[in-house]
Amino acid sequence: MKTETSQPTGTGEIEPTVTMTAIPVWLMALLFVLLFFGAWYFDLYGGWFDARVYAPYRSVPDLARYQPNSDPDANFVAFGKKLYSENCAVCHMETGVGNPANGCPPLIDSEWVHHEAPDRMIMLISRGLTGPITVNGKVYNTGTMLAVGDSLPGDEKEKSAKIAAIASYVRRHFGELPGVVKPDHAEAVRAGIKDHSGYFTAEDLMKAP
Ligand code: HEC
């Protein structure tokens, strides 16, 4: 900091000279504190803008929530999950463990669910199933599955879409099979069984892909 002091000169006049003095430590400290407080305050309140302008995401999960859903079929499968809860879980349970005491086989570890082609699943959901069926080495023969798919509300197109959604959810969730069953495919399979009346048997299903 520059201060002016007065020096006597030969002519009797006072000549100003310039000398240096240090800034007081307390002032430096105060400036630092003010600067720090200012930065902190600005960060907190975003300079009176919404704080999200400066720090839009506070965590990685927060950021992920704002990303577009990378699975284009997520809504379709979620629709299937809802229909499964409403129409299948009463017998096969939400968790897919089934109710073996009442003849309802499990969907987890089931070769019928893991089966590559979805045709058999579309068939049995549509018309139901009766008679002996082996699931994961165990024979089930005391229960009958009703024609749940056929009795879903809606016209043929809507039924097919709903059955495809249920099959998609069951295959993904209990069978760990990727992809979805297309409504068009369900409609085609259903067109192929339109003359079949009554429940299917495991034997009938084995003839399908
Ligand atoms: C009224 C109870 C009941 C309902 C509701 C029901 N099921 Fe079944 N399900 C059964 C029974 C019982 C069997 C075995 C039938 C047999 O023994 O032939 C079976 C068999 C199956 C099988 C083949 C065997 C296996 O465990 O993998 C699948 C797959 C299946 N059901 C899926 C479904 C789906 C999907 C729904 C909903 C759309 C559904 N079920 C609704 C009772 C039911």
CSV table of C-alpha atoms and ligand atoms in Angstrom, one decimal:
chain,number,residue,atom,x,y,z
A,1,MET,CA,0.0,0.0,0.0
A,2,LYS,CA,1.4,3.4,-0.9
A,3,THR,CA,1.2,6.2,1.7
A,4,GLU,CA,2.5,9.7,1.4
A,5,THR,CA,4.7,11.1,4.1
A,6,SER,CA,6.2,14.6,4.2
A,7,GLN,CA,10.0,15.3,4.0
A,8,PRO,CA,11.4,18.7,4.7
A,9,THR,CA,13.3,20.1,1.6
A,10,GLY,CA,16.1,22.7,1.4
A,11,THR,CA,13.7,25.3,0.3
A,12,GLY,CA,11.6,24.9,3.4
A,13,GLU,CA,8.9,23.3,1.4
A,14,ILE,CA,7.5,19.9,2.4
A,15,GLU,CA,8.2,17.5,-0.5
A,16,PRO,CA,5.9,14.4,-0.6
A,17,THR,CA,7.7,11.0,-1.0
A,18,VAL,CA,6.3,7.6,-1.5
A,19,THR,CA,7.1,4.6,0.8
A,20,MET,CA,5.6,1.0,1.0
A,21,THR,CA,3.8,-0.4,3.9
A,22,ALA,CA,2.4,-4.0,4.2
A,23,ILE,CA,-1.4,-4.6,4.0
A,24,PRO,CA,-2.4,-5.5,7.6
A,25,VAL,CA,-2.9,-9.2,8.1
A,26,TRP,CA,-6.4,-8.8,9.5
A,27,LEU,CA,-7.4,-7.1,6.3
A,28,MET,CA,-6.0,-10.0,4.2
A,29,ALA,CA,-7.8,-12.5,6.4
A,30,LEU,CA,-11.0,-10.5,6.1
A,31,LEU,CA,-10.8,-10.4,2.3
A,32,PHE,CA,-10.2,-14.2,2.2
A,33,VAL,CA,-13.1,-14.8,4.5
A,34,LEU,CA,-15.4,-12.5,2.4
A,35,LEU,CA,-14.2,-14.2,-0.8
A,36,PHE,CA,-14.8,-17.6,0.6
A,37,PHE,CA,-18.2,-16.7,1.9
A,38,GLY,CA,-19.1,-15.1,-1.4
A,39,ALA,CA,-18.2,-18.1,-3.4
A,40,TRP,CA,-20.0,-20.4,-1.0
A,41,TYR,CA,-23.1,-18.2,-1.0
A,42,PHE,CA,-23.1,-18.0,-4.8
A,43,ASP,CA,-22.7,-21.7,-5.1
A,44,LEU,CA,-25.5,-22.3,-2.7
A,45,TYR,CA,-28.0,-19.9,-4.1
A,46,GLY,CA,-26.8,-19.9,-7.7
A,47,GLY,CA,-26.6,-16.1,-7.8
A,48,TRP,CA,-30.4,-16.0,-7.3
A,49,PHE,CA,-30.9,-18.2,-10.3
A,50,ASP,CA,-32.3,-21.7,-9.5
A,51,ALA,CA,-29.4,-23.6,-8.1
A,52,ARG,CA,-29.9,-26.3,-10.7
A,53,VAL,CA,-28.7,-23.9,-13.4
A,54,TYR,CA,-25.3,-24.3,-11.9
A,55,ALA,CA,-25.4,-27.8,-10.4
A,56,PRO,CA,-28.2,-29.6,-12.3
A,57,TYR,CA,-27.6,-33.0,-10.9
A,58,ARG,CA,-26.6,-33.7,-7.3
A,59,SER,CA,-25.7,-37.4,-7.8
A,60,VAL,CA,-25.2,-40.1,-10.4
A,61,PRO,CA,-28.7,-41.7,-9.7
A,62,ASP,CA,-30.2,-38.2,-10.0
A,63,LEU,CA,-28.6,-37.8,-13.4
A,64,ALA,CA,-29.8,-41.2,-14.5
A,65,ARG,CA,-33.3,-40.3,-13.7
A,66,TYR,CA,-33.3,-37.6,-16.4
A,67,GLN,CA,-31.9,-39.9,-19.1
A,68,PRO,CA,-34.3,-41.1,-21.8
A,69,ASN,CA,-35.2,-44.7,-21.2
A,70,SER,CA,-32.8,-46.8,-23.2
A,71,ASP,CA,-35.2,-49.8,-23.5
A,72,PRO,CA,-37.9,-49.0,-26.1
A,73,ASP,CA,-40.0,-51.9,-24.9
A,74,ALA,CA,-40.0,-51.0,-21.3
A,75,ASN,CA,-43.6,-49.7,-21.3
A,76,PHE,CA,-44.9,-52.8,-23.1
A,77,VAL,CA,-43.2,-55.1,-20.6
A,78,ALA,CA,-44.5,-53.0,-17.7
A,79,PHE,CA,-48.0,-53.3,-19.2
A,80,GLY,CA,-47.4,-57.1,-19.3
A,81,LYS,CA,-46.3,-57.0,-15.6
A,82,LYS,CA,-49.5,-55.3,-14.7
A,83,LEU,CA,-51.6,-57.8,-16.6
A,84,TYR,CA,-49.6,-60.7,-15.0
A,85,SER,CA,-50.4,-59.4,-11.5
A,86,GLU,CA,-54.1,-59.1,-12.4
A,87,ASN,CA,-54.6,-62.4,-14.3
A,88,CYS,CA,-51.8,-64.9,-13.4
A,89,ALA,CA,-50.4,-64.1,-10.0
A,90,VAL,CA,-53.4,-65.5,-8.2
A,91,CYS,CA,-52.2,-69.0,-9.2
A,92,HIS,CA,-48.5,-68.7,-10.1
A,93,MET,CA,-47.8,-66.0,-7.5
A,94,GLU,CA,-46.2,-62.6,-8.0
A,95,THR,CA,-42.7,-64.2,-7.6
A,96,GLY,CA,-43.5,-67.0,-10.1
A,97,VAL,CA,-43.0,-69.8,-7.5
A,98,GLY,CA,-46.4,-71.2,-8.3
A,99,ASN,CA,-48.7,-73.0,-5.8
A,100,PRO,CA,-47.6,-76.7,-6.2
A,101,ALA,CA,-50.0,-77.8,-3.4
A,102,ASN,CA,-52.9,-76.7,-5.7
A,103,GLY,CA,-51.3,-78.1,-8.8
A,104,CYS,CA,-50.0,-74.7,-10.1
A,105,PRO,CA,-46.5,-75.2,-11.4
A,106,PRO,CA,-43.8,-72.6,-11.0
A,107,LEU,CA,-42.7,-70.2,-13.8
A,108,ILE,CA,-39.2,-69.9,-12.5
A,109,ASP,CA,-36.9,-72.7,-13.7
A,110,SER,CA,-39.6,-73.8,-16.1
A,111,GLU,CA,-38.6,-75.2,-19.4
A,112,TRP,CA,-42.0,-74.0,-20.8
A,113,VAL,CA,-41.0,-70.4,-19.9
A,114,HIS,CA,-37.4,-70.8,-21.1
A,115,HIS,CA,-38.5,-72.3,-24.4
A,116,GLU,CA,-37.1,-70.2,-27.3
A,117,ALA,CA,-40.2,-69.8,-29.4
A,118,PRO,CA,-43.1,-68.1,-27.7
A,119,ASP,CA,-45.8,-70.0,-29.5
A,120,ARG,CA,-46.5,-72.6,-26.7
A,121,MET,CA,-46.8,-69.8,-24.2
A,122,ILE,CA,-49.2,-67.9,-26.4
A,123,MET,CA,-51.3,-71.0,-26.9
A,124,LEU,CA,-51.6,-72.0,-23.2
A,125,ILE,CA,-52.3,-68.4,-22.1
A,126,SER,CA,-55.0,-68.2,-24.7
A,127,ARG,CA,-56.9,-71.5,-24.1
A,128,GLY,CA,-55.6,-72.8,-20.8
A,129,LEU,CA,-54.0,-76.1,-20.0
A,130,THR,CA,-55.0,-79.4,-18.4
A,131,GLY,CA,-53.6,-82.9,-17.9
A,132,PRO,CA,-50.1,-83.9,-16.8
A,133,ILE,CA,-47.3,-81.5,-17.4
A,134,THR,CA,-43.6,-81.9,-16.3
A,135,VAL,CA,-42.0,-78.7,-15.1
A,136,ASN,CA,-38.3,-78.9,-13.9
A,137,GLY,CA,-38.5,-82.6,-13.4
A,138,LYS,CA,-41.7,-82.6,-11.4
A,139,VAL,CA,-45.1,-83.8,-12.8
A,140,TYR,CA,-48.2,-81.6,-12.1
A,141,ASN,CA,-51.5,-83.1,-12.8
A,142,THR,CA,-54.0,-81.9,-10.3
A,143,GLY,CA,-54.8,-78.4,-11.6
A,144,THR,CA,-56.3,-76.9,-14.7
A,145,MET,CA,-55.3,-73.5,-16.1
A,146,LEU,CA,-58.3,-71.6,-17.4
A,147,ALA,CA,-58.5,-69.9,-20.7
A,148,VAL,CA,-57.2,-66.6,-19.2
A,149,GLY,CA,-56.1,-65.0,-22.5
A,150,ASP,CA,-59.4,-65.7,-24.3
A,151,SER,CA,-61.3,-64.1,-21.5
A,152,LEU,CA,-59.3,-60.9,-21.4
A,153,PRO,CA,-61.4,-57.9,-22.4
A,154,GLY,CA,-61.1,-56.4,-25.9
A,155,ASP,CA,-61.3,-57.4,-29.5
A,156,GLU,CA,-59.0,-59.9,-31.1
A,157,LYS,CA,-56.2,-57.3,-31.7
A,158,GLU,CA,-56.4,-56.1,-28.1
A,159,LYS,CA,-56.4,-59.7,-26.7
A,160,SER,CA,-53.3,-60.5,-28.9
A,161,ALA,CA,-51.5,-57.4,-27.7
A,162,LYS,CA,-52.3,-58.2,-24.1
A,163,ILE,CA,-51.2,-61.8,-24.4
A,164,ALA,CA,-48.0,-60.7,-26.1
A,165,ALA,CA,-47.3,-58.3,-23.3
A,166,ILE,CA,-47.9,-60.9,-20.6
A,167,ALA,CA,-45.7,-63.4,-22.5
A,168,SER,CA,-43.0,-60.8,-22.9
A,169,TYR,CA,-43.0,-60.0,-19.1
A,170,VAL,CA,-43.0,-63.7,-18.1
A,171,ARG,CA,-40.2,-64.6,-20.6
A,172,ARG,CA,-38.1,-61.7,-19.5
A,173,HIS,CA,-38.7,-61.8,-15.8
A,174,PHE,CA,-38.8,-65.5,-15.1
A,175,GLY,CA,-37.1,-66.9,-18.2
A,176,GLU,CA,-34.4,-64.2,-18.6
A,177,LEU,CA,-35.1,-64.2,-22.3
A,178,PRO,CA,-34.3,-60.9,-24.0
A,179,GLY,CA,-36.6,-59.1,-26.5
A,180,VAL,CA,-40.4,-59.1,-26.6
A,181,VAL,CA,-43.2,-61.1,-28.1
A,182,LYS,CA,-44.7,-59.0,-30.9
A,183,PRO,CA,-48.5,-58.6,-30.9
A,184,ASP,CA,-48.6,-59.5,-34.6
A,185,HIS,CA,-47.0,-62.8,-33.7
A,186,ALA,CA,-49.5,-63.5,-31.0
A,187,GLU,CA,-52.3,-62.7,-33.4
A,188,ALA,CA,-50.9,-65.1,-36.0
A,189,VAL,CA,-50.5,-68.0,-33.4
A,190,ARG,CA,-54.0,-67.3,-32.2
A,191,ALA,CA,-55.4,-67.4,-35.8
A,192,GLY,CA,-53.7,-70.9,-36.1
A,193,ILE,CA,-55.6,-72.3,-33.1
A,194,LYS,CA,-59.0,-70.7,-33.7
A,195,ASP,CA,-60.5,-74.1,-34.4
A,196,HIS,CA,-59.2,-75.7,-31.2
A,197,SER,CA,-61.8,-75.8,-28.6
A,198,GLY,CA,-61.2,-76.6,-24.9
A,199,TYR,CA,-58.0,-76.5,-22.9
A,200,PHE,CA,-54.7,-77.6,-24.4
A,201,THR,CA,-52.6,-80.4,-23.0
A,202,ALA,CA,-48.8,-80.5,-22.7
A,203,GLU,CA,-48.9,-83.0,-25.6
A,204,ASP,CA,-50.7,-80.4,-27.9
A,205,LEU,CA,-48.1,-77.8,-27.0
A,206,MET,CA,-45.2,-80.1,-27.8
A,207,LYS,CA,-46.4,-80.1,-31.5
A,208,ALA,CA,-46.0,-76.3,-31.7
A,209,PRO,CA,-42.6,-74.6,-32.4
B,1,HEC,C1,-56.5,-70.7,-12.1
B,1,HEC,C2,-55.1,-70.7,-11.8
B,1,HEC,C3,-54.2,-70.3,-13.0
B,1,HEC,C4,-54.1,-69.1,-13.6
B,1,HEC,C5,-55.0,-67.8,-13.3
B,1,HEC,C6,-53.1,-69.1,-14.5
B,1,HEC,N1,-52.5,-70.3,-14.5
B,1,HEC,FE1,-50.9,-71.0,-15.6
B,1,HEC,N2,-51.1,-72.8,-14.9
B,1,HEC,C7,-52.0,-73.2,-13.9
B,1,HEC,C8,-52.0,-74.7,-13.8
B,1,HEC,C9,-52.9,-75.5,-12.8
B,1,HEC,C10,-51.1,-75.1,-14.7
B,1,HEC,C11,-50.7,-76.6,-15.0
B,1,HEC,C12,-51.9,-77.2,-15.8
B,1,HEC,C13,-51.7,-78.7,-15.9
B,1,HEC,O1,-51.4,-79.3,-14.9
B,1,HEC,O2,-51.9,-79.2,-17.1
B,1,HEC,C14,-50.5,-73.9,-15.4
B,1,HEC,C15,-49.5,-74.0,-16.3
B,1,HEC,C16,-48.8,-72.8,-16.8
B,1,HEC,C17,-47.6,-72.8,-17.6
B,1,HEC,C18,-46.8,-74.0,-18.1
B,1,HEC,C19,-46.1,-74.7,-16.9
B,1,HEC,C20,-45.1,-73.8,-16.2
B,1,HEC,O3,-45.2,-73.7,-15.0
B,1,HEC,O4,-44.2,-73.3,-16.9
B,1,HEC,C21,-47.3,-71.5,-17.9
B,1,HEC,C22,-46.1,-71.0,-18.6
B,1,HEC,C23,-48.4,-70.7,-17.3
B,1,HEC,N3,-49.3,-71.5,-16.6
B,1,HEC,C24,-48.4,-69.3,-17.4
B,1,HEC,C25,-49.6,-68.6,-16.9
B,1,HEC,C26,-49.8,-67.2,-17.2
B,1,HEC,C27,-48.8,-66.3,-18.0
B,1,HEC,C28,-51.0,-66.9,-16.7
B,1,HEC,C29,-51.7,-65.5,-16.8
B,1,HEC,C30,-52.0,-65.1,-18.1
B,1,HEC,C31,-51.5,-68.0,-16.0
B,1,HEC,N4,-50.6,-69.1,-16.2
B,1,HEC,C32,-52.7,-68.0,-15.3
B,1,HEC,C33,-52.9,-72.4,-13.2
B,1,HEC,C34,-53.1,-71.1,-13.5
